[in-house]
Structures are given as structure tokens and as C-alpha cells.
Short mmCIF file of C-alpha atoms in Angstrom, two decimals:
data_model
loop_
_atom_site.label_atom_id
_atom_site.label_comp_id
_atom_site.label_asym_id
_atom_site.label_seq_id
_atom_site.Cartn_x
_atom_site.Cartn_y
_atom_site.Cartn_z
CA MET Y 1 13.59 -25.74 -11.76
CA LEU Y 2 11.12 -24.99 -8.85
CA GLN Y 3 8.72 -22.28 -9.58
CA ASN Y 4 9.67 -20.23 -6.54
CA SER Y 5 13.42 -20.78 -6.61
CA PHE Y 6 14.44 -17.55 -8.25
CA GLY Y 7 13.72 -13.78 -7.64
CA ILE Y 8 11.34 -11.97 -10.03
CA GLN Y 9 10.71 -8.38 -10.63
CA LEU Y 10 8.05 -6.92 -12.80
CA SER Y 11 9.78 -4.58 -15.34
CA TYR Y 12 7.92 -1.93 -17.21
CA ALA Y 13 8.78 -1.39 -20.79
CA SER Y 14 7.72 0.65 -23.63
CA VAL Y 15 7.40 -0.59 -27.24
CA ASP Y 16 6.90 1.34 -30.48
CA ARG Y 17 6.89 0.60 -34.08
CA GLY Y 18 9.13 2.22 -36.75
CA ASP Y 19 6.32 3.72 -38.76
CA GLY Y 20 4.78 5.20 -35.57
CA SER Y 21 1.58 3.04 -35.79
CA ASP Y 22 -0.07 1.26 -32.85
CA PRO Y 23 2.42 -1.45 -31.68
CA ARG Y 24 0.00 -3.28 -29.44
CA PRO Y 25 -1.57 -6.08 -31.62
CA ALA Y 26 1.97 -7.24 -32.84
CA ALA Y 27 3.48 -7.03 -29.26
CA ARG Y 28 0.57 -9.09 -27.92
CA ASP Y 29 1.07 -11.68 -30.61
CA ILE Y 30 4.82 -11.95 -29.87
CA LEU Y 31 4.37 -12.27 -26.15
CA SER Y 32 1.65 -14.88 -26.52
CA LEU Y 33 3.84 -16.90 -28.99
CA LEU Y 34 6.58 -16.94 -26.58
CA ARG Y 35 4.12 -17.51 -23.56
CA VAL Y 36 5.38 -14.59 -21.47
CA PRO Y 37 3.08 -14.03 -18.57
CA ALA Y 38 3.09 -10.36 -19.14
CA GLY Y 39 0.65 -7.38 -18.95
CA MET Y 40 -0.21 -4.70 -21.25
CA ARG Y 41 -1.79 -1.33 -20.69
CA ASP Y 42 -4.87 -0.92 -22.94
CA ALA Y 43 -3.96 2.42 -24.07
CA THR Y 44 -1.14 4.07 -26.06
CA ALA Y 45 0.65 7.42 -25.59
CA ALA Y 46 1.75 9.68 -28.46
CA TRP Y 47 5.27 10.80 -28.34
CA ASP Y 48 6.91 12.81 -31.15
CA ASP Y 49 4.01 11.68 -33.67
CA ARG Y 50 4.72 8.02 -32.52
CA GLU Y 51 2.50 5.75 -30.59
CA GLU Y 52 4.05 3.70 -27.94
CA ALA Y 53 2.46 1.18 -25.48
CA VAL Y 54 3.59 0.07 -21.93
CA LEU Y 55 4.28 -3.54 -21.10
CA ALA Y 56 4.59 -5.15 -17.69
CA ILE Y 57 7.27 -8.08 -18.26
CA PRO Y 58 8.47 -10.43 -15.51
CA VAL Y 59 12.22 -10.67 -15.33
CA THR Y 60 14.40 -12.76 -12.96
CA ASP Y 61 17.35 -11.49 -11.02
CA ASP Y 62 19.79 -12.83 -13.58
CA GLY Y 63 18.18 -11.05 -16.53
CA HIS Y 64 15.97 -13.67 -17.99
CA VAL Y 65 12.22 -13.36 -18.95
CA LEU Y 66 9.68 -15.66 -17.24
CA THR Y 67 7.70 -17.84 -19.73
CA LEU Y 68 5.33 -20.73 -19.42
CA SER Y 69 6.10 -24.28 -20.70
CA GLU Y 70 3.68 -26.51 -22.73
CA GLU Y 71 2.72 -28.00 -19.37
CA ASP Y 72 1.95 -24.50 -17.97
CA THR Y 73 4.97 -24.63 -15.55
CA VAL Y 74 7.18 -21.58 -14.94
CA GLU Y 75 10.47 -21.31 -16.95
CA SER Y 76 13.16 -18.80 -17.08
CA THR Y 77 15.20 -19.77 -20.37
CA LEU Y 78 14.37 -16.80 -22.50
CA SER Y 79 16.99 -13.91 -22.33
CA THR Y 80 15.98 -10.31 -22.48
CA SER Y 81 18.16 -9.95 -25.56
CA GLU Y 82 16.28 -12.70 -27.26
CA LEU Y 83 12.98 -11.06 -26.41
CA LYS Y 84 14.21 -7.75 -27.96
CA SER Y 85 15.34 -9.61 -30.98
CA ALA Y 86 11.92 -11.10 -31.43
CA PHE Y 87 10.30 -7.73 -31.24
CA GLU Y 88 12.89 -6.24 -33.70
CA ALA Y 89 12.07 -9.12 -36.22
CA GLU Y 90 8.54 -7.68 -36.38
CA GLY Y 91 9.59 -4.08 -36.89
CA LEU Y 92 9.15 -3.18 -33.13
CA THR Y 93 11.44 -1.62 -30.57
CA LEU Y 94 11.27 -2.90 -26.96
CA TRP Y 95 12.81 -0.40 -24.47
CA LEU Y 96 13.42 -2.71 -21.59
CA ASP Y 97 16.08 -1.39 -19.09
CA VAL Y 98 17.25 -4.51 -17.45
CA ASP Y 99 19.68 -5.61 -20.19
CA VAL Y 100 21.91 -2.57 -20.27
CA ASP Y 101 25.41 -4.07 -19.53
CA VAL Y 102 27.94 -3.01 -21.98
CA ASP Y 103 30.02 -5.88 -23.47
CA VAL Y 104 33.43 -4.27 -23.57
CA ASP Y 105 35.03 -6.90 -25.83
CA GLU Y 106 32.37 -6.59 -28.43
CA ASP Y 107 32.53 -2.84 -28.48
CA GLU Y 108 36.22 -2.77 -28.89
CA ALA Y 109 36.00 -5.54 -31.73
CA PHE Y 110 33.82 -3.08 -33.67
CA GLY Y 111 36.03 -0.04 -32.86
CA PHE Y 112 33.68 1.41 -30.32
CA ASP Y 113 35.17 2.95 -27.12
CA PRO Y 114 32.43 4.08 -24.58
CA VAL Y 115 34.86 6.28 -22.74
CA GLU Y 116 35.94 8.01 -25.98
CA GLU Y 117 32.44 8.43 -27.18
CA LEU Y 118 31.35 10.15 -23.84
CA VAL Y 119 34.30 12.58 -23.97
CA ASP Y 120 33.23 13.43 -27.53
CA GLU Y 121 29.74 14.11 -26.49
CA LEU Y 122 30.84 16.40 -23.62
CA ILE Y 123 33.11 18.31 -26.01
CA ASP Y 124 30.24 18.80 -28.48
CA ASP Y 125 27.81 19.85 -25.68
CA SER Y 126 30.21 22.35 -24.32
CA ALA Y 127 30.82 23.96 -27.80
CA GLU Y 128 27.12 24.52 -28.23
CA VAL Y 129 26.38 26.04 -24.75
CA GLY Y 130 27.11 29.46 -25.51
CA ALA Y 131 25.14 29.64 -28.70
CA ASP Y 132 21.99 28.10 -27.22
CA GLU Y 133 22.22 29.11 -23.64
CA SER Y 134 19.25 31.52 -23.67
CA GLU Y 135 17.08 29.09 -25.69
CA ASP Y 136 17.94 26.16 -23.31
CA ALA Y 137 17.14 28.43 -20.21
CA ALA Y 138 13.61 29.20 -21.66
CA ILE Y 139 13.10 25.58 -22.36
CA ASP Y 140 14.27 24.46 -18.80
CA SER Y 141 11.97 27.25 -17.24
CA ALA Y 142 8.98 25.94 -19.15
CA LEU Y 143 9.71 22.33 -18.24
CA PHE Y 144 10.35 22.95 -14.59
CA ALA Y 145 7.74 25.55 -13.96
CA ALA Y 146 5.54 24.42 -10.93
CA SER Y 147 2.01 23.84 -12.04
CA ALA Y 148 -0.97 24.44 -9.64
CA VAL Y 149 -2.40 21.24 -8.01
CA ARG Y 150 -5.84 21.11 -6.52
CA VAL Y 151 -5.49 19.38 -3.20
CA SER Y 152 -8.19 17.75 -0.99
CA ALA Y 153 -6.35 16.80 2.29
CA PHE Y 154 -8.22 14.36 4.53
CA SER Y 155 -6.96 13.91 8.08
CA HIS Y 156 -7.78 14.43 11.75
CA ARG Y 157 -6.24 17.96 11.78
CA GLY Y 158 -8.10 20.79 13.31
CA PRO Y 159 -8.91 24.20 11.78
CA GLY Y 160 -5.79 25.72 13.32
CA ILE Y 161 -3.71 23.83 10.79
CA ALA Y 162 -5.85 25.37 8.00
CA ARG Y 163 -5.24 28.95 9.31
CA ILE Y 164 -1.51 28.58 9.55
CA LEU Y 165 -1.19 26.75 6.23
CA ALA Y 166 -3.17 29.52 4.56
CA THR Y 167 -0.85 32.17 5.97
CA ALA Y 168 2.37 30.28 5.42
CA ARG Y 169 1.66 29.29 1.82
CA ARG Y 170 -0.34 32.43 0.89
CA MET Y 171 -3.35 30.63 -0.36
CA PRO Y 172 -7.02 30.36 0.65
CA VAL Y 173 -7.98 27.05 2.47
CA ASP Y 174 -11.41 25.73 2.90
CA HIS Y 175 -11.98 23.57 6.02
CA ARG Y 176 -14.83 21.12 6.78
CA GLU Y 177 -15.21 18.51 9.49
CA SER Y 178 -17.36 15.48 10.09
CA GLY Y 179 -16.98 13.42 13.16
CA ASP Y 180 -13.24 13.04 13.89
CA TRP Y 181 -12.27 13.64 10.08
CA SER Y 182 -11.52 17.07 8.55
CA LEU Y 183 -11.30 17.94 4.83
CA GLN Y 184 -8.93 20.91 3.78
CA GLN Y 185 -8.98 22.10 0.14
CA PHE Y 186 -6.64 24.56 -1.57
CA GLU Y 187 -4.41 24.90 -4.59
CA THR Y 188 -0.58 24.77 -4.25
CA SER Y 189 2.49 23.96 -6.22
CA GLU Y 190 4.41 22.63 -3.14
CA PRO Y 191 3.75 19.52 -1.11
CA THR Y 192 1.80 19.86 2.18
CA GLY Y 193 1.39 16.27 3.48
CA ASP Y 194 3.92 16.86 6.28
CA TRP Y 195 1.69 19.65 7.83
CA SER Y 196 0.73 17.95 10.96
CA THR Y 197 1.44 18.69 14.61
CA SER Y 198 0.61 15.41 16.32
CA ARG Y 199 0.59 11.72 15.37
CA ALA Y 200 -3.10 11.73 16.38
CA GLU Y 201 -3.74 13.88 13.20
CA VAL Y 202 -2.48 11.22 10.82
CA PRO Y 203 -3.13 9.81 8.37
CA VAL Y 204 -2.93 12.74 6.02
CA ILE Y 205 -4.43 11.63 2.69
CA GLU Y 206 -3.98 14.14 -0.12
CA LEU Y 207 -5.98 13.75 -3.20
CA ASN Y 208 -3.98 15.73 -5.85
CA ARG Y 209 -5.52 16.85 -9.20
CA ALA Y 210 -3.40 18.47 -11.84
CA ASP Y 211 -4.85 18.61 -15.37
CA ALA Y 212 -5.52 14.97 -16.38
CA ASP Y 213 -3.11 13.57 -13.73
CA VAL Y 214 -4.68 12.43 -10.34
CA TRP Y 215 -2.70 10.79 -7.62
CA PHE Y 216 -2.63 10.37 -3.70
CA GLU Y 217 -0.07 11.07 -1.15
CA VAL Y 218 -0.34 9.45 2.06
CA THR Y 219 1.52 10.28 5.26
CA ALA Y 220 1.32 8.15 8.30
CA GLY Y 221 4.45 8.84 10.23
CA ASN Y 222 7.89 10.30 9.93
CA GLY Y 223 8.78 8.54 6.68
CA GLY Y 224 7.16 11.20 4.51
CA PRO Y 225 4.39 10.89 2.08
CA VAL Y 226 3.80 7.69 -0.04
CA PRO Y 227 2.38 8.18 -3.50
CA PHE Y 228 -0.26 6.05 -5.02
CA TRP Y 229 -1.85 6.34 -8.61
CA THR Y 230 -5.30 4.67 -8.69
CA ASP Y 231 -5.33 4.93 -12.53
CA ALA Y 232 -1.78 3.56 -13.15
CA GLU Y 233 -2.78 -0.10 -13.72
CA ARG Y 234 -6.45 0.51 -14.19
CA ASP Y 235 -6.46 -0.79 -17.81
CA THR Y 236 -3.70 -3.29 -17.58
CA LEU Y 237 -4.78 -6.59 -19.31
CA PRO Y 238 -3.02 -10.11 -19.05
CA VAL Y 239 -1.49 -11.14 -22.27
CA LEU Y 240 -2.29 -14.85 -21.55
CA ASP Y 241 -5.56 -16.16 -20.48
CA ILE Y 242 -5.14 -16.79 -16.79
CA ASP Y 243 -8.33 -19.05 -16.65
CA ALA Y 244 -6.84 -21.28 -19.34
CA ILE Y 245 -3.73 -22.08 -17.34
CA ARG Y 246 -3.99 -25.68 -16.14
CA VAL Y 247 -1.56 -25.48 -13.14
CA PRO Y 248 -3.27 -23.52 -10.34
CA GLU Y 249 0.04 -22.37 -8.78
CA THR Y 250 1.15 -20.92 -12.08
CA ALA Y 251 -2.11 -19.10 -12.65
CA GLU Y 252 -1.77 -17.69 -8.94
CA ILE Y 253 1.81 -16.60 -9.88
CA TYR Y 254 0.67 -14.86 -12.92
CA ARG Y 255 -2.28 -13.13 -11.29
CA ARG Y 256 -0.06 -11.89 -8.24
CA LEU Y 257 2.60 -10.56 -10.68
CA LEU Y 258 -0.02 -8.18 -12.11
CA THR Y 259 -1.77 -7.29 -9.00
CA GLU Y 260 1.24 -6.96 -6.65
CA GLY Y 261 4.19 -6.60 -8.81
CA ASP Y 262 4.19 -2.81 -8.48
CA GLY Y 263 4.84 -3.08 -4.74
CA SER Y 264 1.60 -1.10 -3.82
CA ARG Y 265 0.22 -3.80 -1.50
CA ASP Y 266 3.55 -3.93 0.47
CA GLU Y 267 3.33 -0.23 0.91
CA LEU Y 268 -0.29 -0.47 2.15
CA LEU Y 269 0.71 -3.10 4.50
CA GLU Y 270 3.27 -0.64 6.00
CA LEU Y 271 0.75 2.02 6.38
CA ALA Y 272 -1.66 -0.36 7.97
CA ALA Y 273 0.89 -0.96 10.68
CA ALA Y 274 0.65 2.79 11.82
CA VAL Y 275 -2.99 3.76 10.98
CA ARG Y 276 -6.39 2.26 10.49
CA LEU Y 277 -6.67 0.90 6.91
CA ASP Y 278 -8.54 -1.86 5.09
CA VAL Y 279 -5.73 -3.14 2.99
CA ASP Y 280 -7.82 -5.29 0.65
CA ALA Y 281 -10.27 -2.51 -0.07
CA ALA Y 282 -7.52 0.03 -0.79
CA HIS Y 283 -5.61 -2.47 -2.95
CA ARG Y 284 -8.69 -3.24 -4.97
CA ALA Y 285 -8.62 0.53 -5.88
CA LEU Y 286 -5.05 0.19 -7.39
CA ILE Y 287 -5.10 -3.21 -9.16
CA PRO Y 288 -6.22 -3.75 -12.78
CA GLU Y 289 -10.09 -3.60 -13.29
CA ALA Y 290 -9.74 -6.80 -15.40
CA LEU Y 291 -8.38 -8.66 -12.27
CA GLY Y 292 -10.88 -7.65 -9.73
CA GLY Y 293 -10.17 -4.03 -9.38
CA VAL Y 294 -12.73 -1.31 -8.79
CA ILE Y 295 -14.48 -0.23 -11.92
CA GLY Y 296 -14.26 3.48 -12.90
CA ALA Y 297 -11.71 6.22 -12.37
CA GLU Y 298 -13.74 8.14 -9.72
CA SER Y 299 -15.04 5.04 -8.05
CA ARG Y 300 -11.41 4.02 -7.57
CA GLU Y 301 -10.46 7.12 -5.86
CA ARG Y 302 -13.62 7.14 -3.61
CA ALA Y 303 -12.86 3.45 -2.61
CA PHE Y 304 -9.30 4.29 -1.81
CA LEU Y 305 -10.37 7.06 0.55
CA ALA Y 306 -12.98 4.93 2.12
CA ALA Y 307 -10.51 2.19 2.92
CA PHE Y 308 -9.09 4.65 5.42
CA GLY Y 309 -12.43 5.24 7.15
CA VAL Y 310 -12.76 8.73 5.79
CA ALA Y 311 -16.38 10.22 6.40
CA PRO Y 312 -18.48 9.67 3.42
CA ASP Y 313 -19.88 13.16 3.31
CA LEU Y 314 -16.28 14.57 3.24
CA ILE Y 315 -15.61 12.30 0.28
CA ASP Y 316 -18.81 13.64 -1.52
CA ALA Y 317 -17.56 17.34 -0.74
CA ALA Y 318 -14.15 16.47 -2.28
CA PHE Y 319 -15.89 15.32 -5.46
CA GLY Y 320 -18.25 18.22 -5.69
CA GLY Y 321 -21.31 16.64 -4.33
CA ALA Y 322 -24.05 18.48 -2.48
CA THR Y 323 -22.83 19.64 0.93
CA ALA Y 324 -25.29 21.05 3.43
CA ARG Y 325 -22.55 21.58 6.02
CA PRO Y 326 -21.20 25.14 6.37
CA GLN Y 327 -17.49 25.47 5.61
CA ARG Y 328 -14.82 27.69 7.06
CA ARG Y 329 -12.53 29.59 4.64
CA PHE Y 330 -9.14 30.82 5.84
CA LEU Y 331 -7.61 33.58 3.81
CA PRO Y 332 -3.80 34.37 3.91
CA VAL Y 333 -3.22 37.16 6.32
CA GLY Y 334 -0.03 38.54 8.14
CA TRP Y 335 1.48 36.49 10.85
CA TRP Y 336 0.40 38.96 13.59
CA THR Y 337 -3.13 38.62 12.46
CA ALA Y 338 -2.87 34.91 12.29
CA VAL Y 339 -1.44 34.68 15.86
CA ARG Y 340 -4.27 37.08 17.21
CA GLU Y 341 -7.08 35.05 15.52
CA THR Y 342 -5.43 31.81 16.80
CA ALA Y 343 -5.48 33.08 20.40
CA ILE Y 344 -9.02 34.31 20.13
CA ALA Y 345 -10.10 30.85 18.78
CA GLY Y 346 -8.23 29.03 21.51
CA VAL Y 347 -5.82 26.12 21.44
CA GLY Y 348 -8.71 23.76 20.77
CA GLU Y 349 -8.30 24.51 17.18
CA PHE Y 350 -4.99 22.77 17.07
CA THR Y 351 -6.15 19.78 19.01
CA PRO Y 352 -6.43 16.65 16.74
CA LEU Y 353 -10.10 15.95 16.19
CA THR Y 354 -9.63 12.32 17.71
CA ARG Y 355 -8.64 14.03 21.02
CA ARG Y 356 -10.83 17.03 21.13
CA GLU Y 357 -12.71 17.37 24.32
CA ARG Y 358 -15.73 19.35 23.12
CA PRO Y 359 -18.12 19.91 26.11
CA LEU Y 360 -16.36 22.52 28.20
CA GLY Y 361 -14.37 24.29 25.39
CA GLU Y 362 -17.45 24.52 23.18
CA ALA Y 363 -19.52 25.89 26.19
CA LEU Y 364 -17.10 28.59 26.88
CA ARG Y 365 -16.94 29.50 23.17
CA ARG Y 366 -20.69 29.89 22.94
CA ARG Y 367 -20.84 31.78 26.37
CA PRO Y 368 -17.79 34.14 26.44
CA VAL Y 369 -19.46 35.94 29.43
CA VAL Y 370 -18.90 32.77 31.53
CA GLY Y 371 -15.32 32.76 30.26
CA LEU Y 372 -14.80 36.36 31.25
CA ALA Y 373 -16.11 35.57 34.71
CA LEU Y 374 -13.68 32.62 35.06
CA SER Y 375 -10.85 34.98 34.02
CA PHE Y 376 -11.78 37.47 36.79
CA GLY Y 377 -11.65 34.48 39.20
CA GLU Y 378 -8.35 33.37 37.99
CA PHE Y 379 -6.97 36.97 38.18
CA ALA Y 380 -8.14 37.18 41.77
CA ALA Y 381 -6.58 33.82 42.83
CA GLY Y 382 -3.27 34.89 41.04
CA ALA Y 383 -3.18 38.28 42.76
CA TRP Y 384 -3.84 36.70 46.19
CA VAL Y 385 -1.00 34.08 45.75
CA THR Y 386 1.38 36.71 44.51
CA SER Y 387 0.87 39.12 47.61
CA ARG Y 388 0.90 36.17 50.09
CA VAL Y 389 3.64 33.78 48.70
CA ARG Y 390 7.30 34.01 47.76
CA GLY Y 391 9.69 32.09 45.59
CA ALA Y 392 8.12 29.48 43.19
CA GLY Y 393 4.63 30.11 44.51
CA ARG Y 394 4.94 33.93 43.64
CA THR Y 395 5.96 32.97 40.00
CA LEU Y 396 2.79 30.78 39.76
CA GLY Y 397 0.81 33.55 40.95
CA LEU Y 398 2.11 35.91 38.24
CA LEU Y 399 1.55 33.28 35.52
CA LEU Y 400 -2.22 33.05 36.63
CA VAL Y 401 -2.46 36.79 36.51
CA ILE Y 402 -0.99 36.95 32.91
CA ASP Y 403 -3.15 34.02 31.68
CA ALA Y 404 -6.31 35.53 33.31
CA LEU Y 405 -5.77 38.86 31.53
CA ILE Y 406 -5.14 37.14 28.03
CA ASP Y 407 -8.27 35.07 28.46
CA ALA Y 408 -10.26 38.18 29.60
CA ALA Y 409 -9.12 39.98 26.45
CA ILE Y 410 -10.15 36.95 24.31
CA SER Y 411 -13.52 36.74 25.97
CA ILE Y 412 -14.22 40.50 25.48
CA VAL Y 413 -13.34 40.12 21.76
CA ARG Y 414 -15.74 37.21 21.44
CA ILE Y 415 -18.56 39.09 23.35
CA HIS Y 416 -18.17 42.11 20.80
CA ARG Y 417 -18.17 39.80 17.88
CA GLY Y 418 -21.22 38.16 19.11
CA ARG Y 419 -23.10 41.42 19.45
CA GLY Y 420 -21.95 42.55 16.09
#
């Protein structure tokens, strides 16, 4: 059989031992003996006082497990049921979801009717609903209670988004800028990656921290945020020695299974088609450390951000580094206050940082007296057009008058604030 003549998927399976002890040494021995090019996370998780480990097992489309022959060529003669039996023989349980088809003939032969069993379970469950309804409600409430997530959102968004975000979500938002990148930090229990007003503001890269869990959500268009976990495969180790494989093509297949089998590189390539992204650098922050990945949890997160070209000082600020640059804090206020503050600040706050025309706007912000003088000139021009022209010209003159009055009011507020 040709090595690339069948489809392969990397299936993640958990394994545990009947006595609750660490199953990894025995699992590694089984996979090594059967020569399965699998991966194993070098950590265990405790569940109900039992330790379990996670394996990455290559499975073909027809439900067979990939193995290596004595000549180091790829084979697919081992079935998933045979693999499970090998684990059971050593007192281990392999939870591999690909082999879940029910054999109706065998079930009926042993007097098992899956439909009847399902009906019985539903009847039993309905009989217990009334007795345990309040207890179940309390458990459900605790399970699904939204936990606070500390978010560091990198993008090309201006401070106007931070003001509106603070008001809409009723949370303080800290805003920093460096070049054409901004960093907005806040705590929330709801996703905010879609808060952008222009394609020029993307990508929006959210670094989320909740207790011990850390993940990224990247938004680069209308498809919604794409999640990435930089620690997910960090400690994954190959079960077999890749360097000892004598066939280079087989070794490359094994390596790519463990570095690209989760589909993260494909997702990065899709993002790179829409935004600036160093795919190789970002991918190194996601693959196992043992296979060329970035070393260290924080270093992986920093490398992932740097791959998008995020300003280094903003990355430092997100990780609590020394920040000499002043930050702006937007507090949740009423909508009327937010609209007034937005008008005073000017539409420039909503302009993406990559398109901001700074010289004239910044000059008028620093010199509101000049802005007031321009407003008087605009008012005079509008009044003249209104008195001399009819039809569409008269409407244009009225708009100039209204705009001049608004600009004048904003300039007066800025003058008073400057004196205060």
C-alpha cells in the first residue's frame, strides 16, 4: 500500500487504569510494541480520583490505526478494536471515539436492544426529575456560571471603540497605542472579538486568561474568531524515536502528524490570506516543544503575538512589563455621556490607526481656539449660502451652519477643559 493512498486523522484519546494510577508508562509500552506513530502528552489529569492521560493516535478513514512495519514503512492493518483490546489486556481503558458503531446482530444475540435500553433510561430519568429538580438546578447554575476572563485585545482599533465597549459592557477598559497598534484590556464574561467597525482594524487578537486556562481568539474577517491554545500541544512527546526511523518519508509523515494534525497550521494559513501574519513563527508557538516549538508558556504567547507584527511594547504591557507610556482608562457611563464625550473627542477616535491622518486633527485638538475660528468661518459661509441660494444649495448651507455650531460647541468645551 502506498503511504499516501489513504486519509488519516489524528484522533485524541484518553487512557486510564482501573486502580486510578498513572497510565502513561504502560500506554507508551503498548504503543511502542505495536509501533504506532502516536503522541502522548507528558502530563496527567485527575478526574474522580483517577489519573488519565491524553494520546494522539493516527487513524485512517476506515477505522484502522497507523503503524510502522519492520522496514519503517507505513501500514494500516491494526484495527481500533484490536488496539483497545491490547490496552485492556494490560488493565487500561482506551477511550477512542472513532470505533463507536453498534453491531446490531451481536447486540441482539446477547439480548441487548439499544432502542429499548434508551427508552428505559428516559423513563428512569423522568421519574427522578421531580425529586432532584432543585438540586439539579443548583448544579447546572454552578456549572454554567460565567467566569471572569482577563482580556488583552490587540488590534488597529482607536480609543472610540474602547469608550463604546466600556459603556456597552459596563466595564472599565484600558487603552494604549504604539504606532498603528492598540492594546485594550478589560475583564468580561462575554466574547468581544467581533467589536470592530472597519476591516482596517483587524486582526483583533484577544489574549484570554481565566484561572489556569490561557487561549487566543483571532478575528480577521466576517468568519468569527478562531481559537488557538498555545499550551495545548506544548508537552506532547512522540512515542517512537523519530530520528531512529530509517525511511525519511515515514519520519516526515510522523513529524507532520504531531505538528500539523490538529489543523492549526491550516487555520493560520487562512488568516494569513486576510491579514499580515508570519505563519511559520505563529505555528512554532503552537507545536510541541520537543518538535521545534517555542520553549516556555509565556514565550509561546509572546511569539504568537509577535508573528502578527504586534508592537513589542504593547506585548510587554500585556504581560505586566514596565510601561512608561501613559494609558487612557474609559469607565462605563450612560449612553448620553458616551455620545457627548465621543463628539467632543472627534470622529478621529473611531478611525483605524492604520488610516489615521494625524497632522490636521491633532493640531486642532491641541489648539481649540483655531478650531473655533474655523467654525465661525464655516458658520458665515453657511449663512451666506442659505440667504443667497435656493433648493439643494440652501440645504447645503443649513448643514454647514449646523455643523459649524456643533464644532464651535466642542471647541468651547475643549478650551474650558484646557484652562481647567
